[in-house]
Coordinates of C-alpha atoms in Angstrom, one line a residue:
M1 CA 127.3 218.1 122.8
V2 CA 129.2 214.8 122.9
P3 CA 133.0 215.2 122.8
G4 CA 134.4 213.8 119.6
N5 CA 136.5 211.0 121.1
I6 CA 133.7 209.8 123.4
S7 CA 131.2 209.9 120.5
T8 CA 133.6 207.8 118.4
I9 CA 134.2 205.3 121.1
L10 CA 130.4 204.9 121.8
R11 CA 129.7 204.4 118.1
R12 CA 132.5 201.8 117.6
N13 CA 131.4 199.8 120.7
R14 CA 127.6 200.1 120.2
V15 CA 126.6 196.7 121.6
V16 CA 128.7 196.9 124.8
T17 CA 127.7 200.5 125.4
L18 CA 123.9 199.8 125.0
V19 CA 124.0 196.6 127.1
V20 CA 125.9 198.3 130.0
F21 CA 123.6 201.4 129.8
D22 CA 120.4 199.3 129.8
A23 CA 121.6 197.1 132.7
V24 CA 122.4 200.2 134.8
M25 CA 118.9 201.6 133.9
W26 CA 117.3 198.4 135.1
L27 CA 119.2 198.5 138.4
A28 CA 118.4 202.1 138.9
A29 CA 114.7 201.6 138.1
S30 CA 114.5 198.6 140.5
G31 CA 115.9 200.6 143.4
I32 CA 113.7 203.6 142.6
A33 CA 110.5 201.4 142.2
A34 CA 111.2 199.7 145.5
L35 CA 111.7 203.0 147.3
V36 CA 108.5 204.4 145.8
R37 CA 106.5 201.3 146.7
L38 CA 107.7 201.3 150.3
E39 CA 107.1 205.0 150.9
L40 CA 110.8 205.9 150.6
N41 CA 111.8 203.8 153.7
P42 CA 115.1 202.0 152.8
E43 CA 115.0 200.0 156.0
A44 CA 111.8 198.3 155.0
I45 CA 113.3 197.0 151.7
S46 CA 115.0 193.6 151.3
W47 CA 117.7 194.9 149.0
R48 CA 119.0 191.4 148.4
R49 CA 115.6 190.3 147.0
V50 CA 115.3 193.5 145.0
G51 CA 118.8 192.9 143.6
F52 CA 117.8 189.4 142.7
I53 CA 114.7 190.5 140.8
A54 CA 116.7 193.3 139.1
L55 CA 119.3 190.7 137.9
L56 CA 116.5 188.4 136.8
L57 CA 114.9 191.3 134.8
I58 CA 118.3 192.1 133.2
A59 CA 119.0 188.5 132.3
I60 CA 115.6 188.0 130.6
Y61 CA 115.8 191.4 128.9
L62 CA 119.3 190.6 127.5
L63 CA 118.2 187.1 126.4
V64 CA 115.1 188.4 124.6
G65 CA 117.1 191.3 123.2
R66 CA 119.7 189.0 121.8
F67 CA 117.0 186.9 120.1
V68 CA 115.5 189.9 118.3
R69 CA 119.0 191.6 117.9
L70 CA 117.9 194.7 119.8
H71 CA 121.5 195.8 120.6
Q72 CA 123.0 194.5 117.3
G73 CA 121.5 197.3 115.1
R74 CA 118.3 195.8 114.0
A75 CA 116.8 199.3 114.2
T76 CA 118.5 202.7 114.1
L77 CA 119.1 204.2 117.5
A78 CA 116.3 206.4 118.9
T79 CA 114.0 205.9 116.0
V80 CA 110.3 204.8 116.2
D81 CA 111.3 201.3 115.1
E82 CA 113.8 200.9 117.8
T83 CA 111.5 202.4 120.4
V84 CA 108.8 199.8 119.5
L85 CA 111.3 197.0 119.6
L86 CA 112.8 198.2 122.9
S87 CA 109.3 198.5 124.5
G88 CA 108.4 195.0 123.4
V89 CA 111.5 193.4 124.8
A90 CA 111.1 195.3 128.1
L91 CA 107.4 194.5 128.5
I92 CA 108.0 190.8 127.9
S93 CA 110.8 190.8 130.5
G94 CA 108.7 192.6 133.0
A95 CA 105.7 190.3 132.4
V96 CA 107.8 187.1 132.9
V97 CA 109.3 188.5 136.2
F98 CA 105.9 189.8 137.4
F99 CA 104.2 186.3 137.1
A100 CA 107.2 184.6 138.7
N101 CA 107.1 187.1 141.6
F102 CA 103.3 186.7 141.8
F103 CA 103.7 183.1 142.8
W104 CA 106.8 183.3 144.9
Q105 CA 106.1 186.8 146.5
L106 CA 109.8 187.8 146.9
I107 CA 108.9 191.5 146.8
P108 CA 105.7 193.5 146.5
R109 CA 103.9 192.6 143.3
S110 CA 103.8 196.1 141.9
V111 CA 107.5 196.5 142.0
P112 CA 108.3 194.6 138.8
I113 CA 105.6 196.6 137.0
L114 CA 107.0 199.9 138.2
T115 CA 110.5 198.8 137.5
T116 CA 109.7 197.9 133.9
L117 CA 107.9 201.1 133.1
L118 CA 110.6 203.3 134.8
A119 CA 113.4 201.4 133.1
L120 CA 111.7 201.7 129.7
V121 CA 111.4 205.5 130.2
L122 CA 115.0 205.8 131.3
M123 CA 116.3 203.8 128.4
I124 CA 114.3 205.7 125.8
L125 CA 115.2 209.0 127.4
G126 CA 118.9 208.1 127.4
R127 CA 118.8 207.2 123.7
S128 CA 116.9 210.3 122.8
T129 CA 119.4 212.5 124.7
Y130 CA 122.4 210.9 123.0
R131 CA 120.7 211.2 119.6
A132 CA 120.0 214.9 120.3
M133 CA 123.5 215.6 121.3
T134 CA 125.0 213.9 118.3
F135 CA 122.5 215.7 116.1
T136 CA 123.7 219.0 117.5
D137 CA 127.3 218.0 116.6
D138 CA 126.1 217.1 113.1
L139 CA 124.2 220.3 112.7
R140 CA 127.1 222.5 114.0
A141 CA 129.5 220.8 111.6
A142 CA 127.0 221.1 108.7
S143 CA 126.4 224.8 109.3
Q144 CA 129.9 225.4 108.0
R145 CA 129.0 224.0 104.5
D146 CA 128.8 226.1 101.4
T147 CA 125.7 224.9 99.7
R148 CA 122.3 225.6 101.3
V149 CA 119.5 223.4 100.2
V150 CA 115.7 223.5 100.0
V151 CA 114.2 220.0 100.2
I152 CA 110.8 219.3 98.5
G153 CA 108.9 216.5 100.2
A154 CA 108.6 216.2 104.0
G155 CA 107.9 212.5 103.9
N156 CA 110.0 209.5 104.7
A157 CA 112.4 210.1 101.8
G158 CA 112.9 213.7 102.8
R159 CA 113.6 212.7 106.3
Q160 CA 116.2 210.2 105.2
V161 CA 117.9 212.6 102.7
I162 CA 118.1 215.3 105.4
G163 CA 119.6 212.9 107.9
S164 CA 122.1 211.7 105.4
M165 CA 123.2 215.2 104.5
L166 CA 123.7 216.1 108.2
R167 CA 125.5 212.8 109.1
T168 CA 127.9 212.7 106.1
P169 CA 131.0 214.8 107.0
T170 CA 132.0 215.0 103.3
S171 CA 128.6 216.4 102.2
P172 CA 128.8 220.0 100.9
W173 CA 125.0 220.4 101.4
L174 CA 123.2 222.0 104.3
P175 CA 119.4 221.5 104.4
V176 CA 117.8 224.7 105.6
A177 CA 114.1 224.5 104.6
L178 CA 111.4 222.0 103.5
L179 CA 108.5 222.5 101.1
D180 CA 105.4 220.3 101.0
D181 CA 101.9 220.8 99.6
D182 CA 100.4 218.8 102.5
K183 CA 98.7 221.2 104.9
A184 CA 99.1 218.7 107.7
K185 CA 102.9 219.2 107.5
R186 CA 102.8 223.0 107.7
H187 CA 104.4 223.2 111.1
L188 CA 106.6 220.1 110.9
K189 CA 110.3 220.1 111.6
I190 CA 112.6 217.3 110.5
S191 CA 116.0 217.3 112.3
G192 CA 115.5 220.9 113.0
V193 CA 114.7 221.8 109.3
P194 CA 111.3 223.5 109.2
V195 CA 108.6 223.2 106.5
K196 CA 108.4 226.8 105.3
G197 CA 105.7 226.6 102.7
R198 CA 104.3 224.9 99.5
I199 CA 106.1 224.1 96.3
D200 CA 104.9 227.3 94.7
D201 CA 106.7 229.2 97.4
L202 CA 110.1 227.8 96.2
V203 CA 111.6 231.0 94.9
E204 CA 110.6 233.1 97.9
V205 CA 111.8 230.5 100.4
A206 CA 115.1 230.0 98.6
D207 CA 115.7 233.8 98.7
E208 CA 114.8 233.9 102.4
V209 CA 117.2 231.1 103.4
D210 CA 119.8 232.0 100.8
A211 CA 119.6 228.5 99.1
R212 CA 120.8 227.8 95.6
M213 CA 119.9 224.2 95.3
V214 CA 116.6 222.2 95.3
I215 CA 116.3 218.5 96.1
V216 CA 113.1 216.8 95.1
A217 CA 112.8 214.0 97.7
V218 CA 109.6 212.5 96.3
P219 CA 110.5 209.1 94.8
S220 CA 107.0 208.6 93.4
A221 CA 107.1 212.0 91.7
D222 CA 105.5 212.1 88.2
R223 CA 106.1 214.2 85.2
E224 CA 103.7 217.0 86.3
L225 CA 105.7 217.5 89.5
F226 CA 109.1 217.6 87.7
Q227 CA 107.7 220.0 85.1
R228 CA 106.3 222.2 87.9
V229 CA 109.5 222.3 89.9
S230 CA 111.6 222.7 86.8
A231 CA 109.5 225.6 85.6
I232 CA 109.8 227.4 88.9
A233 CA 113.5 226.6 89.7
Q234 CA 115.2 227.1 86.3
P235 CA 114.2 230.8 85.7
A236 CA 115.5 231.6 89.3
G237 CA 118.8 229.9 88.6
L238 CA 118.2 227.1 91.2
D239 CA 120.0 223.8 90.7
V240 CA 117.6 220.8 90.9
K241 CA 118.5 217.3 92.0
V242 CA 116.1 214.4 92.4
L243 CA 115.8 210.9 93.8
P244 CA 115.8 208.3 91.0
S245 CA 112.5 206.4 91.7
V246 CA 110.3 204.8 94.4
N247 CA 112.3 201.6 93.9
E248 CA 115.2 203.3 95.9
L249 CA 113.0 203.2 99.0
F250 CA 112.7 199.4 98.7
R251 CA 116.4 199.1 99.5
G252 CA 115.8 200.6 102.9
Q253 CA 117.7 203.8 103.5
V254 CA 117.8 206.7 101.0
G255 CA 120.7 209.0 101.2
I256 CA 122.7 211.7 99.3
R257 CA 124.4 209.1 97.2
D258 CA 121.1 208.4 95.5
L259 CA 120.7 212.0 94.4
R260 CA 121.3 213.0 90.7
D261 CA 120.6 215.9 88.5
I262 CA 117.1 216.3 87.0
N263 CA 117.1 215.3 83.4
V264 CA 114.8 215.4 80.4
D265 CA 113.5 211.9 81.2
D266 CA 112.1 213.3 84.4
V267 CA 110.3 216.2 82.9
L268 CA 108.9 214.1 80.0
G269 CA 107.5 211.6 82.5
R270 CA 108.1 208.0 83.6
K271 CA 105.9 205.1 84.6
Q272 CA 106.5 202.4 87.1
I273 CA 105.6 199.4 85.0
D274 CA 104.0 196.4 86.6
T275 CA 105.6 193.5 84.7
D276 CA 104.2 190.0 85.0
L277 CA 107.5 188.1 85.1
R278 CA 105.9 184.7 85.3
S279 CA 104.0 185.2 82.0
I280 CA 107.2 186.4 80.3
A281 CA 109.3 183.5 81.7
D282 CA 106.7 181.1 80.3
Y283 CA 107.4 181.9 76.7
I284 CA 111.1 182.9 76.9
D285 CA 112.6 180.7 79.6
G286 CA 114.4 177.8 77.9
K287 CA 113.5 178.9 74.4
R288 CA 115.6 179.8 71.4
V289 CA 114.9 183.5 70.8
L290 CA 115.9 185.5 67.7
V291 CA 116.0 189.3 67.5
T292 CA 116.3 191.0 64.1
G293 CA 117.8 194.4 64.1
A294 CA 119.6 193.4 67.3
G295 CA 122.1 196.2 67.0
G296 CA 119.6 199.0 66.9
S297 CA 118.4 201.0 69.9
I298 CA 115.3 198.9 70.5
G299 CA 116.8 195.6 69.3
S300 CA 119.8 195.9 71.6
E301 CA 117.7 196.7 74.6
L302 CA 115.4 193.8 73.7
C303 CA 118.5 191.5 73.7
R304 CA 119.7 192.8 77.1
Q305 CA 116.3 192.3 78.7
I306 CA 115.6 189.0 77.1
S307 CA 119.0 187.6 78.3
A308 CA 117.8 188.1 81.9
F309 CA 114.9 185.6 81.3
S310 CA 117.2 182.6 80.7
P311 CA 116.5 181.7 77.1
A312 CA 118.1 178.5 75.8
Q313 CA 119.8 180.6 73.2
L314 CA 119.6 184.3 72.3
L315 CA 120.3 184.8 68.6
M316 CA 121.1 188.4 67.5
L317 CA 120.7 189.2 63.8
D318 CA 121.7 192.4 62.1
R319 CA 123.3 193.6 58.9
D320 CA 125.7 196.0 60.8
E321 CA 128.7 194.2 62.2
S322 CA 129.7 197.2 64.4
A323 CA 126.2 197.3 65.9
L324 CA 126.5 193.5 66.7
H325 CA 129.8 194.2 68.3
S326 CA 128.3 196.8 70.6
V327 CA 125.4 194.7 71.7
Q328 CA 127.6 191.7 72.4
L329 CA 129.9 193.9 74.4
S330 CA 127.0 195.3 76.5
I331 CA 125.6 191.9 77.3
Y332 CA 128.6 189.6 77.7
G333 CA 131.4 192.0 78.3
H334 CA 133.3 191.1 75.1
G335 CA 132.9 191.8 71.4
M336 CA 134.7 188.8 69.8
L337 CA 131.9 188.3 67.3
D338 CA 133.0 184.6 67.0
S339 CA 130.1 182.9 68.7
P340 CA 127.2 181.2 66.8
D341 CA 124.6 183.5 68.4
M342 CA 125.8 186.5 66.4
L343 CA 124.2 186.5 62.9
L344 CA 125.3 188.9 60.2
C345 CA 122.4 189.0 57.7
D346 CA 120.3 191.5 55.7
I347 CA 116.6 190.6 56.0
R348 CA 116.2 191.6 52.4
E349 CA 118.1 188.4 51.5
A350 CA 115.4 185.8 51.7
D351 CA 117.6 182.8 50.9
V352 CA 120.2 183.7 53.5
L353 CA 117.5 184.3 56.1
D354 CA 115.8 181.0 55.3
A355 CA 119.1 179.2 55.8
I356 CA 119.7 180.8 59.1
F357 CA 116.2 179.9 60.4
D358 CA 116.5 176.3 59.1
D359 CA 119.8 176.0 60.9
R360 CA 119.0 177.7 64.2
R361 CA 115.3 176.9 64.5
P362 CA 114.2 179.8 66.7
E363 CA 111.1 179.4 68.7
V364 CA 110.4 183.1 69.5
V365 CA 111.2 186.0 67.1
F366 CA 111.2 189.7 67.9
H367 CA 111.4 191.5 64.5
A368 CA 112.9 195.0 65.2
A369 CA 114.9 195.4 61.9
A370 CA 113.5 198.4 60.0
L371 CA 114.3 201.7 58.3
K372 CA 112.8 204.4 60.5
H373 CA 113.8 207.9 59.5
L374 CA 110.8 209.6 58.0
P375 CA 112.5 212.2 55.8
M376 CA 114.9 209.7 54.3
L377 CA 112.2 207.3 53.3
E378 CA 110.2 210.1 51.7
Q379 CA 113.2 210.6 49.4
Y380 CA 113.8 206.8 48.9
P381 CA 110.4 205.0 49.3
A382 CA 111.7 202.0 47.4
E383 CA 114.2 201.3 50.2
G384 CA 111.4 201.5 52.7
V385 CA 109.4 198.9 50.7
K386 CA 112.4 196.6 50.4
T387 CA 113.2 196.6 54.1
N388 CA 110.0 197.3 56.0
I389 CA 107.6 195.4 53.7
L390 CA 109.6 192.8 51.8
G391 CA 112.1 192.3 54.5
T392 CA 109.3 191.8 57.1
L393 CA 107.7 189.3 54.7
N394 CA 110.9 187.4 54.4
V395 CA 111.2 187.1 58.2
L396 CA 107.6 186.1 58.5
N397 CA 107.9 183.4 55.9
A398 CA 111.1 182.1 57.5
A399 CA 109.4 182.0 60.8
N400 CA 106.5 180.1 59.5
R401 CA 108.8 177.6 57.7
V402 CA 110.4 176.5 61.0
G403 CA 107.2 176.7 63.1
V404 CA 108.0 179.7 65.3
E405 CA 105.8 179.7 68.4
R406 CA 105.6 183.5 68.9
F407 CA 106.4 186.3 66.5
V408 CA 106.5 189.9 67.6
N409 CA 106.7 192.6 64.9
I410 CA 107.9 196.0 66.3
S411 CA 105.8 198.7 64.7
T412 CA 105.2 202.5 65.3
D413 CA 102.5 205.0 66.0
K414 CA 103.0 206.3 62.5
A415 CA 101.2 203.2 61.3
A416 CA 98.0 204.6 62.8
N417 CA 96.3 206.8 60.2
P418 CA 99.5 206.8 58.1
E419 CA 100.5 209.8 56.0
S420 CA 104.2 209.0 55.3
V421 CA 106.2 206.3 53.5
L422 CA 107.4 205.2 57.0
G423 CA 103.8 205.0 58.2
Y424 CA 102.5 203.2 55.1
T425 CA 105.3 200.6 55.1
K426 CA 104.9 199.9 58.8
R427 CA 101.1 199.7 58.5
I428 CA 101.4 197.2 55.7
A429 CA 104.0 195.2 57.8
E430 CA 101.3 195.0 60.5
G431 CA 98.9 193.7 57.9
L432 CA 101.4 191.1 56.7
T433 CA 101.9 189.9 60.3
A434 CA 98.1 189.7 60.7
H435 CA 97.9 187.6 57.5
M436 CA 100.6 185.2 58.8
A437 CA 98.6 184.9 62.0
G438 CA 95.8 183.4 60.0
V439 CA 97.8 180.8 58.2
A440 CA 100.6 179.9 60.6
D441 CA 100.3 177.7 63.8
G442 CA 102.1 180.2 66.1
T443 CA 101.1 183.5 67.6
Y444 CA 101.9 186.5 65.3
I445 CA 101.3 190.0 66.7
S446 CA 102.6 193.6 66.2
V447 CA 103.5 196.1 69.0
R448 CA 103.0 199.8 68.3
F449 CA 104.6 202.7 70.1
G450 CA 105.9 206.2 69.5
N451 CA 109.3 207.9 70.0
V452 CA 111.7 206.5 72.5
L453 CA 114.1 208.7 74.5
G454 CA 117.7 208.3 73.6
S455 CA 117.4 206.1 70.5
R456 CA 119.8 206.7 67.6
G457 CA 118.7 209.6 65.5
S458 CA 115.9 210.6 67.9
V459 CA 114.9 214.1 68.4
L460 CA 116.6 214.2 71.8
E461 CA 119.9 213.1 70.2
T462 CA 119.6 215.8 67.5
F463 CA 118.8 218.5 70.0
A464 CA 121.7 217.5 72.3
R465 CA 124.1 217.8 69.4
Q466 CA 122.7 221.1 68.3
I467 CA 123.0 222.5 71.9
A468 CA 126.6 221.2 72.2
E469 CA 127.5 223.1 69.0
G470 CA 125.9 226.3 70.3
G471 CA 122.7 226.1 68.4
P472 CA 120.3 226.9 66.9
V473 CA 118.0 224.1 67.9
T474 CA 115.6 223.3 65.0
V475 CA 112.0 222.5 65.7
T476 CA 109.6 221.9 62.8
H477 CA 106.6 223.7 64.3
P478 CA 105.9 225.3 67.7
D479 CA 102.8 223.2 68.2
V480 CA 104.0 219.8 67.0
T481 CA 103.6 217.0 69.6
R482 CA 104.9 213.4 69.9
Y483 CA 104.5 210.5 72.3
F484 CA 107.6 209.6 74.3
M485 CA 108.8 206.7 76.3
T486 CA 112.2 205.5 77.5
I487 CA 113.9 202.6 75.7
P488 CA 113.8 200.3 78.7
E489 CA 110.1 201.1 79.4
A490 CA 109.2 200.5 75.7
V491 CA 111.1 197.2 75.6
Q492 CA 109.7 196.0 78.9
L493 CA 106.2 196.6 77.6
V494 CA 107.0 194.9 74.3
I495 CA 108.2 191.8 76.0
Q496 CA 105.1 191.9 78.3
A497 CA 102.8 192.5 75.3
A498 CA 104.1 189.4 73.6
A499 CA 102.8 187.4 76.6
V500 CA 99.3 188.8 76.4
G501 CA 98.7 189.4 72.6
S502 CA 96.3 187.4 70.5
E503 CA 96.9 186.3 66.9
G504 CA 97.0 189.0 64.3
E505 CA 96.3 192.0 66.5
A506 CA 98.4 195.1 67.2
L507 CA 99.2 195.9 70.8
V508 CA 99.4 199.6 71.5
L509 CA 101.6 200.7 74.4
D510 CA 100.4 203.4 76.6
M511 CA 102.7 206.4 76.0
G512 CA 101.0 208.8 78.3
D513 CA 100.1 212.2 77.1
P514 CA 101.7 213.7 73.9
I515 CA 104.5 216.2 74.6
R516 CA 105.2 219.4 72.6
I517 CA 108.5 219.1 70.8
D518 CA 109.0 222.8 71.5
Y519 CA 108.7 222.1 75.2
V520 CA 111.3 219.3 75.0
A521 CA 113.7 221.7 73.2
R522 CA 113.3 224.4 75.8
Q523 CA 113.8 221.9 78.7
L524 CA 117.1 220.7 77.2
I525 CA 118.3 224.2 76.6
A526 CA 117.4 225.1 80.2
L527 CA 119.2 222.1 81.5
S528 CA 122.3 223.1 79.5
G529 CA 122.3 226.6 81.0
E530 CA 123.2 228.1 77.7
P531 CA 121.2 230.8 75.8
I532 CA 120.4 228.8 72.7
E533 CA 118.1 230.0 70.0
I534 CA 115.2 227.9 68.7
K535 CA 114.6 228.0 64.9
Y536 CA 111.3 226.8 63.4
T537 CA 111.8 225.0 60.0
G538 CA 108.2 223.9 59.1
L539 CA 106.7 220.4 58.9
R540 CA 108.5 218.1 56.4
G541 CA 106.8 216.0 53.8
G542 CA 104.7 213.2 55.3
E543 CA 105.1 214.6 58.8
K544 CA 102.0 215.1 61.0
L545 CA 101.4 217.9 63.5
H546 CA 100.1 215.3 66.0
E547 CA 100.7 211.5 65.9
D548 CA 98.0 208.9 66.7
L549 CA 98.4 205.6 68.5
V550 CA 95.1 204.2 67.2
G551 CA 93.6 204.7 63.8
L552 CA 90.3 206.4 63.3
Q553 CA 88.6 203.2 62.2
E554 CA 90.2 200.9 64.8
T555 CA 88.4 199.6 67.8
V556 CA 90.3 199.3 71.0
R557 CA 90.1 197.0 74.1
R558 CA 92.3 197.0 77.2
D559 CA 91.5 193.9 79.3
R560 CA 94.9 192.1 79.8
H561 CA 97.3 194.8 81.0
P562 CA 96.6 198.4 82.2
L563 CA 99.3 199.9 79.8
I564 CA 98.6 197.8 76.7
S565 CA 95.6 198.2 74.3
H566 CA 94.5 195.6 71.7
V567 CA 93.6 196.7 68.2
E568 CA 92.4 194.4 65.4
V569 CA 94.5 194.7 62.2
P570 CA 93.1 193.9 58.7
F571 CA 95.4 191.5 57.0
V572 CA 97.4 192.1 53.8
D573 CA 97.8 189.5 51.1
P574 CA 101.6 189.0 50.6
Q575 CA 101.2 189.4 46.8
V576 CA 100.5 193.1 47.4
A577 CA 104.1 193.6 48.5
S578 CA 105.5 192.5 45.1
W579 CA 102.9 194.5 43.3
I580 CA 103.9 197.7 45.2
L581 CA 107.5 197.4 44.2
A582 CA 106.6 196.7 40.6
E583 CA 105.2 200.2 40.3
R584 CA 107.3 203.1 39.0
P585 CA 109.4 204.6 41.8
N586 CA 107.6 208.0 41.5
D587 CA 104.3 206.3 42.2
L588 CA 105.4 204.3 45.2
S589 CA 104.0 206.6 47.8
L590 CA 100.6 206.7 46.2
S591 CA 100.6 202.9 45.8
L592 CA 101.4 202.5 49.5
Q593 CA 98.7 204.9 50.4
S594 CA 96.1 203.1 48.3
V595 CA 97.0 199.8 50.0
C596 CA 96.6 201.3 53.4
E597 CA 93.3 202.9 52.5
Q598 CA 92.1 199.5 51.1
M599 CA 93.1 197.9 54.5
T600 CA 90.9 200.4 56.3
R601 CA 87.9 199.8 54.0
D602 CA 88.1 196.1 54.1
R603 CA 88.2 196.0 57.9
G604 CA 89.7 192.6 58.4
E605 CA 89.5 191.3 54.8
S606 CA 92.5 190.8 52.6
A607 CA 93.7 193.9 50.8
R608 CA 93.2 193.6 47.1
V609 CA 94.4 195.8 44.3

């Protein structure tokens, strides 16, 4: 064990300490090598020449070490990285002196070689001994902590998290066991913490070592691993923490500050999206970009992400002034609402919309404004027609008038094989976008995806509120499934899709596998730690048991991006929108359905009534 004051002094004077230690090791190694070479006969040794060679070795070693910052902390002490760096510097120094001595023959030729190898061993041994003694101090101090922890993952991240827990005096956590499914790591120990089994052994190992917390130190963990760990840990009352993502490793060190509680995003899954930033920059950088529905969940995230790609101007349009205030505050840090980029407008008002487009001349448009709540639109289908169909047509016409280069209509998975007013109206909006692609000069596409985690009015928001109020949590059907994606993921793929889409098609974002809503509810209840009841209410009008991302009659290709599929969309004649609204309100749903059925039959021809 290193006394506390000495350890502190050594750590604060790292460079001087290492330089002095290494110089002493070179001197000692030179003397030992000379004695060994001359059969332990001190009188046969020219100590002046040995001393000269030793000083020459030290000088070259320190010079090369300075160049590669060996002693300045380029690598952590006594790690593999530092050992490799130390070996390289020592061998270079030894080689230079060996060749110099080979020509001048000051001392036997083997002495510089023996000196270098011996000095290297002594320096590595000294560092390892110090590291072991300080680790003993850390372990002894850590043993007094209250919370014993099982770490899942005996890889690099697990090693760093364990080291961080042991080295951080304020950490309340003591790592006592590791779990890993890799058989090759069965007998591994990391900083004295042993691998005691596989992930399935979690409960038994936790009981054995008296641990109440689990840390998932696998930054590349997918949904299946989180579901597996959650399913094992939660019934046993074990608290679960995770590392955010593999991106944390790119920063270098991973430590206890990176840990957070497991959440529903983890158990529902997440993808690491490979975004082609160059293709995005090509159509956004330096352009005037307008986002409708800018105050909504998707629209506001679109604005935040688009702002990072240096548009010439980002125009945010919404009919809700409070929503515009929120998005401006999130992007610019103020909500003055007095700048020309904040546009208060209802897309149902064609004249006002045309005036805005004529004045601001956007070059790229993301159309996210829509009514989206399925049960509400079942009650008021006319409102869905006015916003989702006629409003979309107004935005399309305004965009065509000013020659928009790229138009992206945000659609939904409910437009595939639609059975609700929401699905019908969004399907027809896709058809209108496809029609405009055939008559306008720019690129007009739709992007289709499912539920997004955390959006306003989403099932997660509803469940969270019900849990906060003590329940019950209402689920329509125990077998109902939906596709899920986080808002940032969905928006990132929307922006990427706009770069790869062709005229008139719908781009379908890869949502992974569908998730049972009942499972989502149970995960949220488990995370809350409260005994909340689940109540099944039955499917509502127009609601499917299972959603589709692609229609039955649609053909799919995926050749531009691994997470984006391309679907051909039959176009809809704009006259149909006016015809639908002219029908009696009680017949609107049937009228919408007939148009969508006609779209499917025509397969690329204009829908006619």
